[in-house]
PDB file of C-alpha atoms in Angstrom:
ATOM      1  CA  MET A1475      -0.149   0.139  -0.061  1.00 67.00           C
ATOM      2  CA  PRO A1476       1.584   3.344  -0.987  1.00 75.00           C
ATOM      3  CA  ALA A1477       2.412   5.769   1.715  1.00 83.00           C
ATOM      4  CA  LEU A1478       0.242   8.991   2.143  1.00 84.00           C
ATOM      5  CA  ARG A1479       1.673  12.075   1.068  1.00 86.00           C
ATOM      6  CA  PRO A1480       0.576  15.647   1.887  1.00 85.00           C
ATOM      7  CA  ASP A1481      -0.844  17.530  -1.329  1.00 87.00           C
ATOM      8  CA  ASP A1482      -0.050  21.194  -1.019  1.00 82.00           C
ATOM      9  CA  SER A1483      -2.477  21.784  -4.022  1.00 88.00           C
ATOM     10  CA  LEU A1484      -5.466  21.153  -1.554  1.00 91.00           C
ATOM     11  CA  HIS A1485      -4.284  23.954   0.719  1.00 90.00           C
ATOM     12  CA  HIS A1486      -4.316  26.427  -2.224  1.00 92.00           C
ATOM     13  CA  GLN A1487      -7.521  25.131  -3.744  1.00 95.00           C
ATOM     14  CA  TYR A1488      -9.446  25.634  -0.521  1.00 95.00           C
ATOM     15  CA  LEU A1489      -7.998  29.266  -0.023  1.00 96.00           C
ATOM     16  CA  ASP A1490      -8.960  30.049  -3.646  1.00 95.00           C
ATOM     17  CA  PHE A1491     -12.524  28.648  -2.948  1.00 96.00           C
ATOM     18  CA  LEU A1492     -12.616  30.913   0.072  1.00 97.00           C
ATOM     19  CA  ARG A1493     -11.379  34.090  -1.728  1.00 96.00           C
ATOM     20  CA  ILE A1494     -14.006  34.155  -4.237  1.00 96.00           C
ATOM     21  CA  ARG A1495     -16.790  33.789  -1.597  1.00 97.00           C
ATOM     22  CA  VAL A1496     -16.363  37.459  -0.752  1.00 97.00           C
ATOM     23  CA  ILE A1497     -19.659  39.064  -1.314  1.00 97.00           C
ATOM     24  CA  SER A1498     -19.842  40.993  -4.649  1.00 94.00           C
ATOM     25  CA  GLY A1499     -18.800  44.743  -4.262  1.00 95.00           C
ATOM     26  CA  ALA A1500     -17.191  44.299  -0.845  1.00 96.00           C
ATOM     27  CA  SER A1501     -13.424  45.093  -0.602  1.00 96.00           C
ATOM     28  CA  LEU A1502     -11.601  43.939   2.552  1.00 97.00           C
ATOM     29  CA  LYS A1503      -8.443  46.001   1.773  1.00 96.00           C
ATOM     30  CA  GLY A1504      -7.318  47.650   4.754  1.00 96.00           C
ATOM     31  CA  LEU A1505      -9.941  46.318   7.036  1.00 97.00           C
ATOM     32  CA  ARG A1506      -8.409  45.817  10.510  1.00 97.00           C
ATOM     33  CA  ILE A1507      -9.294  42.210  12.137  1.00 98.00           C
ATOM     34  CA  VAL A1508      -8.118  40.261  14.987  1.00 98.00           C
ATOM     35  CA  LEU A1509      -8.165  36.600  14.210  1.00 98.00           C
ATOM     36  CA  ASP A1510      -8.173  34.086  17.114  1.00 98.00           C
ATOM     37  CA  CYS A1511      -7.215  30.741  15.462  1.00 97.00           C
ATOM     38  CA  ALA A1512      -7.554  28.642  18.799  1.00 97.00           C
ATOM     39  CA  ASN A1513      -4.209  27.201  18.214  1.00 97.00           C
ATOM     40  CA  GLY A1514      -6.138  24.794  15.868  1.00 96.00           C
ATOM     41  CA  ALA A1515      -6.888  24.060  12.264  1.00 95.00           C
ATOM     42  CA  ALA A1516      -7.147  27.964  11.421  1.00 96.00           C
ATOM     43  CA  TYR A1517      -3.764  28.714  12.711  1.00 97.00           C
ATOM     44  CA  GLN A1518      -2.102  28.829   9.270  1.00 95.00           C
ATOM     45  CA  LEU A1519      -5.063  29.012   6.737  1.00 96.00           C
ATOM     46  CA  GLY A1520      -6.763  32.036   8.683  1.00 97.00           C
ATOM     47  CA  PRO A1521      -4.064  34.508   8.522  1.00 97.00           C
ATOM     48  CA  GLU A1522      -3.150  33.437   5.073  1.00 97.00           C
ATOM     49  CA  LEU A1523      -6.608  33.986   3.752  1.00 97.00           C
ATOM     50  CA  PHE A1524      -7.332  37.293   5.261  1.00 98.00           C
ATOM     51  CA  SER A1525      -3.844  38.564   4.415  1.00 97.00           C
ATOM     52  CA  ALA A1526      -4.492  37.723   0.826  1.00 96.00           C
ATOM     53  CA  LEU A1527      -7.661  39.565   0.988  1.00 97.00           C
ATOM     54  CA  GLY A1528      -5.766  42.781   1.933  1.00 97.00           C
ATOM     55  CA  CYS A1529      -6.873  42.856   5.673  1.00 97.00           C
ATOM     56  CA  ASP A1530      -4.853  44.696   8.340  1.00 97.00           C
ATOM     57  CA  LEU A1531      -4.343  41.630  10.359  1.00 96.00           C
ATOM     58  CA  VAL A1532      -3.538  40.937  14.081  1.00 97.00           C
ATOM     59  CA  SER A1533      -3.360  37.171  14.783  1.00 97.00           C
ATOM     60  CA  ILE A1534      -3.547  35.485  18.250  1.00 97.00           C
ATOM     61  CA  GLY A1535      -4.070  31.669  19.120  1.00 96.00           C
ATOM     62  CA  ALA A1536      -1.798  30.851  16.107  1.00 95.00           C
ATOM     63  CA  GLU A1537       1.085  29.104  17.771  1.00 96.00           C
ATOM     64  CA  PRO A1538      -0.042  25.526  18.059  1.00 95.00           C
ATOM     65  CA  ASP A1539       2.384  22.993  20.076  1.00 94.00           C
ATOM     66  CA  GLY A1540       0.150  19.971  19.830  1.00 91.00           C
ATOM     67  CA  ARG A1541      -1.448  20.398  23.379  1.00 94.00           C
ATOM     68  CA  ASN A1542      -2.619  23.961  23.593  1.00 96.00           C
ATOM     69  CA  ILE A1543      -5.511  23.801  21.110  1.00 96.00           C
ATOM     70  CA  ASN A1544      -8.596  25.913  22.623  1.00 95.00           C
ATOM     71  CA  ALA A1545      -6.489  26.298  25.771  1.00 94.00           C
ATOM     72  CA  GLY A1546      -7.625  29.858  26.925  1.00 94.00           C
ATOM     73  CA  CYS A1547      -8.381  30.906  23.448  1.00 95.00           C
ATOM     74  CA  GLY A1548     -10.664  30.545  20.351  1.00 95.00           C
ATOM     75  CA  SER A1549     -14.492  30.324  20.602  1.00 95.00           C
ATOM     76  CA  LEU A1550     -14.543  28.660  24.007  1.00 92.00           C
ATOM     77  CA  HIS A1551     -12.606  31.533  25.598  1.00 96.00           C
ATOM     78  CA  LEU A1552     -13.525  34.788  24.093  1.00 97.00           C
ATOM     79  CA  GLU A1553     -12.110  37.112  26.990  1.00 96.00           C
ATOM     80  CA  LYS A1554      -8.762  37.696  25.330  1.00 95.00           C
ATOM     81  CA  LEU A1555     -10.352  38.611  22.031  1.00 97.00           C
ATOM     82  CA  GLN A1556     -12.977  40.894  23.597  1.00 97.00           C
ATOM     83  CA  GLN A1557      -9.922  42.826  25.133  1.00 97.00           C
ATOM     84  CA  ARG A1558      -7.782  42.735  22.093  1.00 97.00           C
ATOM     85  CA  VAL A1559     -10.222  44.050  19.558  1.00 98.00           C
ATOM     86  CA  PRO A1560     -10.833  47.391  21.268  1.00 97.00           C
ATOM     87  CA  ALA A1561      -7.273  47.610  22.091  1.00 97.00           C
ATOM     88  CA  GLU A1562      -6.132  47.236  18.552  1.00 97.00           C
ATOM     89  CA  ARG A1563      -8.933  49.495  17.147  1.00 97.00           C
ATOM     90  CA  ALA A1564     -10.067  46.763  14.938  1.00 98.00           C
ATOM     91  CA  ALA A1565     -13.357  46.743  13.090  1.00 97.00           C
ATOM     92  CA  PHE A1566     -14.111  43.367  14.491  1.00 98.00           C
ATOM     93  CA  GLY A1567     -12.507  40.069  15.894  1.00 98.00           C
ATOM     94  CA  VAL A1568     -13.463  36.357  14.938  1.00 98.00           C
ATOM     95  CA  ALA A1569     -12.780  33.491  17.102  1.00 98.00           C
ATOM     96  CA  PHE A1570     -12.657  29.841  15.560  1.00 98.00           C
ATOM     97  CA  ASP A1571     -13.038  26.678  17.470  1.00 96.00           C
ATOM     98  CA  GLY A1572     -10.336  23.903  17.264  1.00 95.00           C
ATOM     99  CA  ASP A1573     -11.407  22.316  13.982  1.00 95.00           C
ATOM    100  CA  ALA A1574     -12.449  25.805  12.613  1.00 96.00           C
ATOM    101  CA  ASP A1575     -16.230  24.665  11.605  1.00 96.00           C
ATOM    102  CA  ARG A1576     -17.424  27.317  13.869  1.00 97.00           C
ATOM    103  CA  ALA A1577     -16.849  31.147  14.257  1.00 98.00           C
ATOM    104  CA  LEU A1578     -17.821  33.599  16.813  1.00 98.00           C
ATOM    105  CA  PHE A1579     -17.406  37.340  16.605  1.00 98.00           C
ATOM    106  CA  VAL A1580     -16.576  40.309  18.629  1.00 98.00           C
ATOM    107  CA  SER A1581     -17.625  43.709  17.680  1.00 97.00           C
ATOM    108  CA  ALA A1582     -15.445  46.891  17.810  1.00 96.00           C
ATOM    109  CA  ASN A1583     -16.637  47.702  21.232  1.00 95.00           C
ATOM    110  CA  GLY A1584     -15.881  44.265  22.614  1.00 96.00           C
ATOM    111  CA  SER A1585     -19.474  42.880  22.454  1.00 96.00           C
ATOM    112  CA  VAL A1586     -19.971  39.036  21.549  1.00 97.00           C
ATOM    113  CA  ILE A1587     -21.881  38.255  18.508  1.00 97.00           C
ATOM    114  CA  ASN A1588     -23.030  34.688  18.268  1.00 97.00           C
ATOM    115  CA  GLY A1589     -24.491  32.451  15.558  1.00 97.00           C
ATOM    116  CA  ASP A1590     -27.810  34.025  16.050  1.00 97.00           C
ATOM    117  CA  GLY A1591     -26.530  37.394  15.417  1.00 98.00           C
ATOM    118  CA  VAL A1592     -24.681  35.953  12.113  1.00 98.00           C
ATOM    119  CA  LEU A1593     -28.013  34.516  11.014  1.00 98.00           C
ATOM    120  CA  LEU A1594     -29.675  37.907  11.586  1.00 98.00           C
ATOM    121  CA  ALA A1595     -27.045  39.882   9.808  1.00 98.00           C
ATOM    122  CA  VAL A1596     -26.840  37.533   6.777  1.00 98.00           C
ATOM    123  CA  ALA A1597     -30.663  37.151   6.669  1.00 98.00           C
ATOM    124  CA  ARG A1598     -31.073  40.900   6.458  1.00 98.00           C
ATOM    125  CA  TYR A1599     -28.661  41.337   3.483  1.00 98.00           C
ATOM    126  CA  LEU A1600     -29.968  38.235   1.542  1.00 98.00           C
ATOM    127  CA  LYS A1601     -33.508  39.506   1.902  1.00 98.00           C
ATOM    128  CA  SER A1602     -32.557  42.950   0.742  1.00 97.00           C
ATOM    129  CA  GLN A1603     -31.117  41.274  -2.423  1.00 96.00           C
ATOM    130  CA  ASN A1604     -33.979  38.968  -2.897  1.00 97.00           C
ATOM    131  CA  LYS A1605     -31.918  36.058  -2.321  1.00 97.00           C
ATOM    132  CA  LEU A1606     -33.409  34.568   0.714  1.00 98.00           C
ATOM    133  CA  PRO A1607     -35.929  31.903  -0.652  1.00 96.00           C
ATOM    134  CA  GLY A1608     -39.297  32.160   1.136  1.00 95.00           C
ATOM    135  CA  ASN A1609     -37.801  34.735   3.464  1.00 97.00           C
ATOM    136  CA  ARG A1610     -36.965  31.917   5.821  1.00 98.00           C
ATOM    137  CA  VAL A1611     -33.981  30.791   7.813  1.00 98.00           C
ATOM    138  CA  VAL A1612     -33.289  27.526   9.645  1.00 98.00           C
ATOM    139  CA  ALA A1613     -32.018  27.334  13.170  1.00 97.00           C
ATOM    140  CA  THR A1614     -32.212  24.897  16.103  1.00 94.00           C
ATOM    141  CA  SER A1615     -34.268  24.658  19.133  1.00 89.00           C
ATOM    142  CA  MET A1616     -31.351  26.384  21.010  1.00 88.00           C
ATOM    143  CA  SER A1617     -31.579  29.615  18.995  1.00 93.00           C
ATOM    144  CA  ASN A1618     -32.698  32.540  21.171  1.00 93.00           C
ATOM    145  CA  LEU A1619     -36.225  33.701  21.310  1.00 92.00           C
ATOM    146  CA  GLY A1620     -35.043  37.118  20.554  1.00 94.00           C
ATOM    147  CA  LEU A1621     -33.812  35.853  17.054  1.00 96.00           C
ATOM    148  CA  GLU A1622     -37.253  34.665  16.182  1.00 94.00           C
ATOM    149  CA  ARG A1623     -38.867  37.842  17.261  1.00 94.00           C
ATOM    150  CA  ILE A1624     -36.706  40.219  15.395  1.00 96.00           C
ATOM    151  CA  LEU A1625     -36.932  38.154  12.277  1.00 97.00           C
ATOM    152  CA  ALA A1626     -40.629  38.122  12.487  1.00 96.00           C
ATOM    153  CA  ARG A1627     -40.732  41.860  12.690  1.00 96.00           C
ATOM    154  CA  GLU A1628     -38.818  41.823   9.443  1.00 96.00           C
ATOM    155  CA  ASN A1629     -41.159  39.437   7.745  1.00 97.00           C
ATOM    156  CA  ILE A1630     -38.594  36.653   7.892  1.00 98.00           C
ATOM    157  CA  SER A1631     -39.746  33.200   9.296  1.00 97.00           C
ATOM    158  CA  LEU A1632     -37.377  30.931  11.555  1.00 97.00           C
ATOM    159  CA  ALA A1633     -37.780  27.225  11.080  1.00 97.00           C
ATOM    160  CA  ARG A1634     -36.266  25.222  14.074  1.00 95.00           C
ATOM    161  CA  THR A1635     -34.965  21.836  14.086  1.00 94.00           C
ATOM    162  CA  ASN A1636     -33.277  19.435  16.702  1.00 90.00           C
ATOM    163  CA  VAL A1637     -29.946  20.463  17.953  1.00 87.00           C
ATOM    164  CA  GLY A1638     -27.131  19.296  15.267  1.00 89.00           C
ATOM    165  CA  ASP A1639     -25.869  20.753  12.085  1.00 91.00           C
ATOM    166  CA  ARG A1640     -26.919  17.534  10.328  1.00 94.00           C
ATOM    167  CA  TYR A1641     -30.631  18.466  11.136  1.00 96.00           C
ATOM    168  CA  VAL A1642     -30.337  21.901  10.213  1.00 97.00           C
ATOM    169  CA  LEU A1643     -28.941  20.856   6.714  1.00 97.00           C
ATOM    170  CA  GLU A1644     -31.845  18.180   6.221  1.00 97.00           C
ATOM    171  CA  GLU A1645     -34.247  21.031   6.795  1.00 97.00           C
ATOM    172  CA  MET A1646     -32.517  23.197   4.287  1.00 97.00           C
ATOM    173  CA  LEU A1647     -32.205  20.631   1.610  1.00 97.00           C
ATOM    174  CA  LYS A1648     -35.982  19.615   1.996  1.00 96.00           C
ATOM    175  CA  SER A1649     -37.276  23.179   2.073  1.00 96.00           C
ATOM    176  CA  GLY A1650     -34.988  25.017  -0.268  1.00 96.00           C
ATOM    177  CA  ASN A1651     -33.515  27.503   2.124  1.00 97.00           C
ATOM    178  CA  VAL A1652     -30.040  28.810   1.630  1.00 98.00           C
ATOM    179  CA  LEU A1653     -29.244  30.026   5.276  1.00 98.00           C
ATOM    180  CA  GLY A1654     -29.036  28.095   8.511  1.00 98.00           C
ATOM    181  CA  GLY A1655     -27.008  27.482  11.506  1.00 97.00           C
ATOM    182  CA  GLU A1656     -26.722  27.165  15.296  1.00 96.00           C
ATOM    183  CA  GLN A1657     -26.182  29.489  18.159  1.00 94.00           C
ATOM    184  CA  SER A1658     -22.736  28.181  18.745  1.00 93.00           C
ATOM    185  CA  GLY A1659     -21.555  29.613  15.478  1.00 96.00           C
ATOM    186  CA  HIS A1660     -21.945  26.700  12.962  1.00 96.00           C
ATOM    187  CA  VAL A1661     -23.439  28.369   9.866  1.00 98.00           C
ATOM    188  CA  ILE A1662     -24.306  26.841   6.607  1.00 98.00           C
ATOM    189  CA  PHE A1663     -24.365  29.061   3.501  1.00 98.00           C
ATOM    190  CA  LEU A1664     -25.917  26.541   1.157  1.00 97.00           C
ATOM    191  CA  ASP A1665     -25.217  28.439  -2.049  1.00 96.00           C
ATOM    192  CA  ASP A1666     -21.442  27.990  -1.216  1.00 97.00           C
ATOM    193  CA  SER A1667     -21.204  24.849   0.556  1.00 96.00           C
ATOM    194  CA  PRO A1668     -23.403  22.236   2.582  1.00 96.00           C
ATOM    195  CA  ALA A1669     -20.782  22.284   5.379  1.00 95.00           C
ATOM    196  CA  GLY A1670     -20.457  24.544   8.113  1.00 94.00           C
ATOM    197  CA  ASP A1671     -17.060  26.570   7.808  1.00 97.00           C
ATOM    198  CA  GLY A1672     -15.818  29.044  10.267  1.00 98.00           C
ATOM    199  CA  LEU A1673     -13.428  30.609   7.724  1.00 98.00           C
ATOM    200  CA  LEU A1674     -16.431  30.956   5.197  1.00 98.00           C
ATOM    201  CA  THR A1675     -18.365  32.432   7.841  1.00 98.00           C
ATOM    202  CA  ALA A1676     -15.746  35.040   8.796  1.00 98.00           C
ATOM    203  CA  VAL A1677     -15.415  35.994   5.062  1.00 98.00           C
ATOM    204  CA  LYS A1678     -19.245  36.622   4.680  1.00 98.00           C
ATOM    205  CA  ILE A1679     -19.280  38.717   7.861  1.00 98.00           C
ATOM    206  CA  ALA A1680     -16.189  40.781   6.816  1.00 98.00           C
ATOM    207  CA  SER A1681     -17.889  41.325   3.473  1.00 98.00           C
ATOM    208  CA  LEU A1682     -21.034  42.661   5.198  1.00 98.00           C
ATOM    209  CA  ILE A1683     -19.022  45.039   7.323  1.00 97.00           C
ATOM    210  CA  ALA A1684     -17.045  46.186   4.291  1.00 97.00           C
ATOM    211  CA  LEU A1685     -20.409  46.849   2.613  1.00 96.00           C
ATOM    212  CA  GLN A1686     -22.613  48.161   5.220  1.00 94.00           C
ATOM    213  CA  GLY A1687     -20.745  49.294   8.307  1.00 91.00           C
ATOM    214  CA  SER A1688     -19.977  48.181  11.685  1.00 95.00           C
ATOM    215  CA  LEU A1689     -20.757  44.750  13.139  1.00 97.00           C
ATOM    216  CA  ASP A1690     -23.032  46.091  15.859  1.00 96.00           C
ATOM    217  CA  SER A1691     -25.185  47.965  13.148  1.00 96.00           C
ATOM    218  CA  LEU A1692     -25.561  44.583  11.241  1.00 97.00           C
ATOM    219  CA  VAL A1693     -27.256  43.287  14.307  1.00 97.00           C
ATOM    220  CA  SER A1694     -29.107  46.334  15.586  1.00 96.00           C
ATOM    221  CA  GLY A1695     -32.405  45.767  17.417  1.00 95.00           C
ATOM    222  CA  PHE A1696     -31.454  42.156  18.448  1.00 95.00           C
ATOM    223  CA  LYS A1697     -32.131  41.480  22.214  1.00 91.00           C
ATOM    224  CA  ASP A1698     -31.114  38.248  23.533  1.00 90.00           C
ATOM    225  CA  TYR A1699     -33.730  37.045  26.082  1.00 93.00           C
ATOM    226  CA  PRO A1700     -32.229  35.709  29.360  1.00 94.00           C
ATOM    227  CA  GLN A1701     -31.751  31.848  28.914  1.00 91.00           C
ATOM    228  CA  THR A1702     -30.388  29.148  31.138  1.00 93.00           C
ATOM    229  CA  ILE A1703     -29.712  25.355  30.707  1.00 92.00           C
ATOM    230  CA  VAL A1704     -29.799  22.988  33.646  1.00 95.00           C
ATOM    231  CA  ASN A1705     -28.756  19.428  33.406  1.00 95.00           C
ATOM    232  CA  VAL A1706     -30.285  16.860  35.548  1.00 95.00           C
ATOM    233  CA  LYS A1707     -28.678  13.413  36.029  1.00 95.00           C
ATOM    234  CA  VAL A1708     -31.430  10.814  35.487  1.00 94.00           C
ATOM    235  CA  LYS A1709     -31.644   6.937  36.200  1.00 93.00           C
ATOM    236  CA  SER A1710     -33.950   6.358  33.131  1.00 93.00           C
ATOM    237  CA  LYS A1711     -35.495   8.035  30.257  1.00 95.00           C
ATOM    238  CA  PRO A1712     -39.041   7.427  29.972  1.00 94.00           C
ATOM    239  CA  PRO A1713     -41.053   9.688  27.575  1.00 94.00           C
ATOM    240  CA  LEU A1714     -41.233  12.854  29.345  1.00 94.00           C
ATOM    241  CA  ASP A1715     -44.856  13.514  28.695  1.00 92.00           C
ATOM    242  CA  SER A1716     -45.490  10.170  30.764  1.00 94.00           C
ATOM    243  CA  ILE A1717     -44.039  11.727  34.039  1.00 94.00           C
ATOM    244  CA  PRO A1718     -47.028  13.406  35.930  1.00 94.00           C
ATOM    245  CA  GLU A1719     -44.810  15.750  38.082  1.00 94.00           C
ATOM    246  CA  VAL A1720     -42.950  16.948  34.837  1.00 94.00           C
ATOM    247  CA  VAL A1721     -46.040  17.417  32.961  1.00 95.00           C
ATOM    248  CA  ARG A1722     -47.451  19.451  35.719  1.00 95.00           C
ATOM    249  CA  ALA A1723     -44.386  21.728  36.168  1.00 95.00           C
ATOM    250  CA  LEU A1724     -44.140  22.130  32.320  1.00 94.00           C
ATOM    251  CA  SER A1725     -47.901  23.112  31.928  1.00 95.00           C
ATOM    252  CA  GLU A1726     -47.693  25.530  34.781  1.00 94.00           C
ATOM    253  CA  ALA A1727     -44.631  27.314  33.360  1.00 95.00           C
ATOM    254  CA  ASN A1728     -45.886  27.333  29.779  1.00 93.00           C
ATOM    255  CA  ALA A1729     -49.229  28.865  31.110  1.00 94.00           C
ATOM    256  CA  SER A1730     -47.458  31.559  33.072  1.00 94.00           C
ATOM    257  CA  LEU A1731     -45.074  32.526  30.147  1.00 93.00           C
ATOM    258  CA  GLY A1732     -47.319  32.380  27.257  1.00 90.00           C
ATOM    259  CA  GLU A1733     -45.849  33.994  24.401  1.00 87.00           C
ATOM    260  CA  ASN A1734     -43.192  35.687  26.209  1.00 88.00           C
ATOM    261  CA  GLY A1735     -41.077  32.661  26.876  1.00 92.00           C
ATOM    262  CA  ARG A1736     -39.900  29.390  25.685  1.00 92.00           C
ATOM    263  CA  ILE A1737     -38.962  25.892  27.265  1.00 93.00           C
ATOM    264  CA  VAL A1738     -37.108  23.090  25.772  1.00 91.00           C
ATOM    265  CA  LEU A1739     -37.062  19.915  27.580  1.00 93.00           C
ATOM    266  CA  ARG A1740     -35.033  16.875  26.151  1.00 91.00           C
ATOM    267  CA  TYR A1741     -32.918  14.059  26.978  1.00 92.00           C
ATOM    268  CA  SER A1742     -29.223  14.084  26.032  1.00 88.00           C
ATOM    269  CA  GLY A1743     -28.420  11.587  23.296  1.00 83.00           C
ATOM    270  CA  THR A1744     -25.207  10.444  24.723  1.00 87.00           C
ATOM    271  CA  GLU A1745     -25.448  10.929  28.417  1.00 92.00           C
ATOM    272  CA  GLN A1746     -27.866   9.812  31.347  1.00 93.00           C
ATOM    273  CA  LEU A1747     -28.890  13.639  31.451  1.00 94.00           C
ATOM    274  CA  ALA A1748     -32.314  15.520  30.964  1.00 94.00           C
ATOM    275  CA  ARG A1749     -31.690  19.182  29.741  1.00 94.00           C
ATOM    276  CA  VAL A1750     -33.941  21.985  30.859  1.00 95.00           C
ATOM    277  CA  MET A1751     -33.744  25.063  28.741  1.00 93.00           C
ATOM    278  CA  VAL A1752     -35.845  28.136  29.563  1.00 95.00           C
ATOM    279  CA  GLU A1753     -35.888  31.571  28.263  1.00 94.00           C
ATOM    280  CA  ALA A1754     -37.849  34.446  28.888  1.00 93.00           C
ATOM    281  CA  GLU A1755     -38.173  38.236  29.114  1.00 90.00           C
ATOM    282  CA  HIS A1756     -37.344  38.359  32.665  1.00 92.00           C
ATOM    283  CA  ASP A1757     -34.446  36.441  34.407  1.00 94.00           C
ATOM    284  CA  SER A1758     -36.655  35.759  37.481  1.00 95.00           C
ATOM    285  CA  ASP A1759     -39.148  33.757  35.441  1.00 95.00           C
ATOM    286  CA  VAL A1760     -36.006  32.080  33.865  1.00 95.00           C
ATOM    287  CA  GLN A1761     -34.773  30.974  37.323  1.00 95.00           C
ATOM    288  CA  ARG A1762     -38.085  30.204  38.719  1.00 95.00           C
ATOM    289  CA  PHE A1763     -39.203  27.897  36.008  1.00 95.00           C
ATOM    290  CA  SER A1764     -35.921  26.117  35.307  1.00 95.00           C
ATOM    291  CA  HIS A1765     -35.938  25.238  39.113  1.00 95.00           C
ATOM    292  CA  SER A1766     -39.337  23.909  39.260  1.00 96.00           C
ATOM    293  CA  ILE A1767     -38.930  21.617  36.154  1.00 96.00           C
ATOM    294  CA  ALA A1768     -35.509  20.507  37.196  1.00 96.00           C
ATOM    295  CA  THR A1769     -36.932  19.728  40.702  1.00 95.00           C
ATOM    296  CA  ALA A1770     -39.740  17.712  39.191  1.00 95.00           C
ATOM    297  CA  LEU A1771     -37.287  15.711  37.116  1.00 95.00           C
ATOM    298  CA  ARG A1772     -34.967  14.828  40.246  1.00 95.00           C
ATOM    299  CA  SER A1773     -38.052  13.849  42.370  1.00 93.00           C
ATOM    300  CA  SER A1774     -39.272  11.483  39.592  1.00 94.00           C
ATOM    301  CA  ILE A1775     -36.310  10.008  37.661  1.00 93.00           C
ATOM    302  CA  GLY A1776     -33.376  11.634  39.152  1.00 90.00           C
ATOM    303  CA  ALA A1777     -30.115   9.584  39.554  1.00 84.00           C
TER     304      ALA A1777
END
């Protein structure tokens, strides 16, 4: 069996693919950006890409040693990027995760913009260009209610799927939608690729900033509703609607919240956990109802 050899042409083909994904009319020349490459897969390609596009670049988290991937850097640790972007007077910062399929952003003033913000910014642009089929975006059950509300005000509907990019892609393919993603920063631009790609996401957001102004302005009006997730260890996983205590707690919470909140209750697919996600206009409601539902779970099936 022949030995595997690296093919440098793949590196260049990928960068060529990304370079031509800059939105038409946008010039990134001179755009000051801070890249946090998480000491991972983007450490070389990220700086090469944005340097080739003419950006004024500052790179951090770009010195992997085989052990420091995601260590105090990247999308899991945004604190350094939040400090560095204003200090460098950069237009924005982007943080990749270790394998660079996700990207989270920091605006010029240090505010974090997650995947929900990316979906909003891109959906607004695509709609303005009549390139958003059905005026519809696909996200998961974890995307914030605030995203759904602001999209609705702009006559854009939000379809929700189970958590996982595979479910987002399935819905996009089924319904003919071109934009979908997760709050975590995993975004799919189906006209460009069926895969989530943090570098591609960064190119799109950089393009919009070059075309339309600051990152904060791209997500103006977006209000994140308070949200919490409580994990409850369970000894078994019966259907949740078969547990009277849980049904009662859930019904009381839904009746009280009405249209001003949202509850997602599900089992983990890999662990003996039930996950309680509650979001609402007021943090007091989030804390109250997440506690009551978690308590009902512990008393009935808690480990």
